[in-house]
């Protein structure tokens, strides 16, 4: 059984009434003007780390909130741990086995971290709390109102995992964590998946997803552009290369296969490179007087622009509605 | 034990205690004014007021300590201020959580929405109970210290009957909270609604149309009647429970299928 399965999942936001009346049905938004997500079909297998990648506003959080029954879908079906998300009673049973970390998580500010975890533990359970607190160590005896962003995040991570859930849904989990904690977290997530936990991991950072995930679904403008193994995506994603020379930079990137979007500005050249590292390095070795060099992950937007393109991207969305690509 | 109600109620305990101490101090201060009021010819004072005022505020009873406390403390704090405050807090239960990005986490707990809402509403208990536990002994001691006496049963009754009354006002706040799902708007709205209900009850007196105030909780809780006349309106308690039940039912029905903001 798949941990998560959606079929044509759609959420549109209708024109919400400012003062909704209880006896009038809230417009479900079948024809609503604002699209949250449109026709998203994906399957996440048990024990898999599924990256849900997309720029801000693409619909990642909308998908997650629909999967958890926080909002109801306008169309389509979704199942989480076998429970239909529109069946509250069934979903309630599944929720006991789900860990959730929202992208922005509010806490009761006037209680200590310890009291908050005690409280959540009485509802969810906490058999793994101590073990988690060794990896993520927010100051438990201080009031949460005094916490830094990173400490709040760690408290949220402990809460999400402490009842040893079968499925963990993480919405931008590493935002606000320092780099060391981020790599702890990534290693931890990999271990969890190795021991059978399914992880649904949303992010807008390609580099983060590549370190952690097995497969990646890319969401853009509410539509699932593609689902593929993370390696294939990275091969296609290319690198962002920036070279500054002391003299004329004219030769940089010229004649090198795999270079696109090359721009020259003063003594600086920027391009996206989709070929092999060795060939790039050989090419750069032939350039004289390089002053500065940077090779980085491309921004997510560029991945779309260069390798799906505006037009082909919509085409992908229509031709690949059932991208249940098995890794 | 319902964990969410327990946790949230405990968070309200300290504030409720401070509130109760403040009200107790206020009550003591007013009680200490009684000897000077006693010297006024209340009948003459009453006659000088418009008939409507006499009826609305029951001024004629002010010559006795029971009447004085009822008019100066209970009609003001218990019939107007506390209900407004309890409704304000009630309006914050779900809408306030949504504003503070806490609602998504609450909704993903393995608890049904109706139970979540009921527990949230139940967490208003300290604000309803603590003032009614702390203030009566203080008032009683204050009255004795003045050398006056008061029927302790009447004093207990005025506080006991305040519980369903405040509960009704709190659930009206909860209903507003769920209908609006915006913390600030809900809090302001709940204060407006409860104040309007208060006015509605007054209006039915002014307009001499009994039915106008029938939905108002204030109709069913009259401290002066309880303390001065010793009338305990148990039908009123039923009406208050009904108001609370209807408000909570509206909130639950709405909350069960609404998209969290």
mmCIF file of C-alpha atoms in Angstrom, chain A residues 61 64 68 100-106 153 156 159-160 169-173, chain B residues 101 104-105 108:
data_model
loop_
_atom_site.group_PDB
_atom_site.id
_atom_site.type_symbol
_atom_site.label_atom_id
_atom_site.label_comp_id
_atom_site.label_asym_id
_atom_site.label_seq_id
_atom_site.Cartn_x
_atom_site.Cartn_y
_atom_site.Cartn_z
ATOM 1 C CA UNK A 61 1.539 23.934 1.426
ATOM 2 C CA UNK A 64 0.008 19.251 2.354
ATOM 3 C CA UNK A 68 -4.014 16.348 6.219
ATOM 4 C CA UNK A 100 3.649 16.862 10.730
ATOM 5 C CA UNK A 101 5.915 19.866 10.675
ATOM 6 C CA UNK A 102 4.296 22.938 9.106
ATOM 7 C CA UNK A 103 6.379 25.561 7.318
ATOM 8 C CA UNK A 104 5.317 28.198 9.807
ATOM 9 C CA UNK A 105 4.537 26.702 13.182
ATOM 10 C CA UNK A 106 2.925 28.636 15.991
ATOM 11 C CA UNK A 153 12.118 24.595 14.425
ATOM 12 C CA UNK A 156 8.698 21.298 15.943
ATOM 13 C CA UNK A 159 7.174 16.999 18.110
ATOM 14 C CA UNK A 160 6.814 15.676 14.559
ATOM 15 C CA UNK A 169 5.053 15.291 6.332
ATOM 16 C CA UNK A 170 7.594 18.082 6.500
ATOM 17 C CA UNK A 171 6.868 21.489 5.005
ATOM 18 C CA UNK A 172 10.145 23.347 4.424
ATOM 19 C CA UNK A 173 11.639 21.654 7.480
ATOM 20 C CA UNK B 101 -0.336 29.698 12.994
ATOM 21 C CA UNK B 104 -3.002 23.574 11.406
ATOM 22 C CA UNK B 105 -1.155 21.667 14.108
ATOM 23 C CA UNK B 108 -3.704 17.445 12.432
#
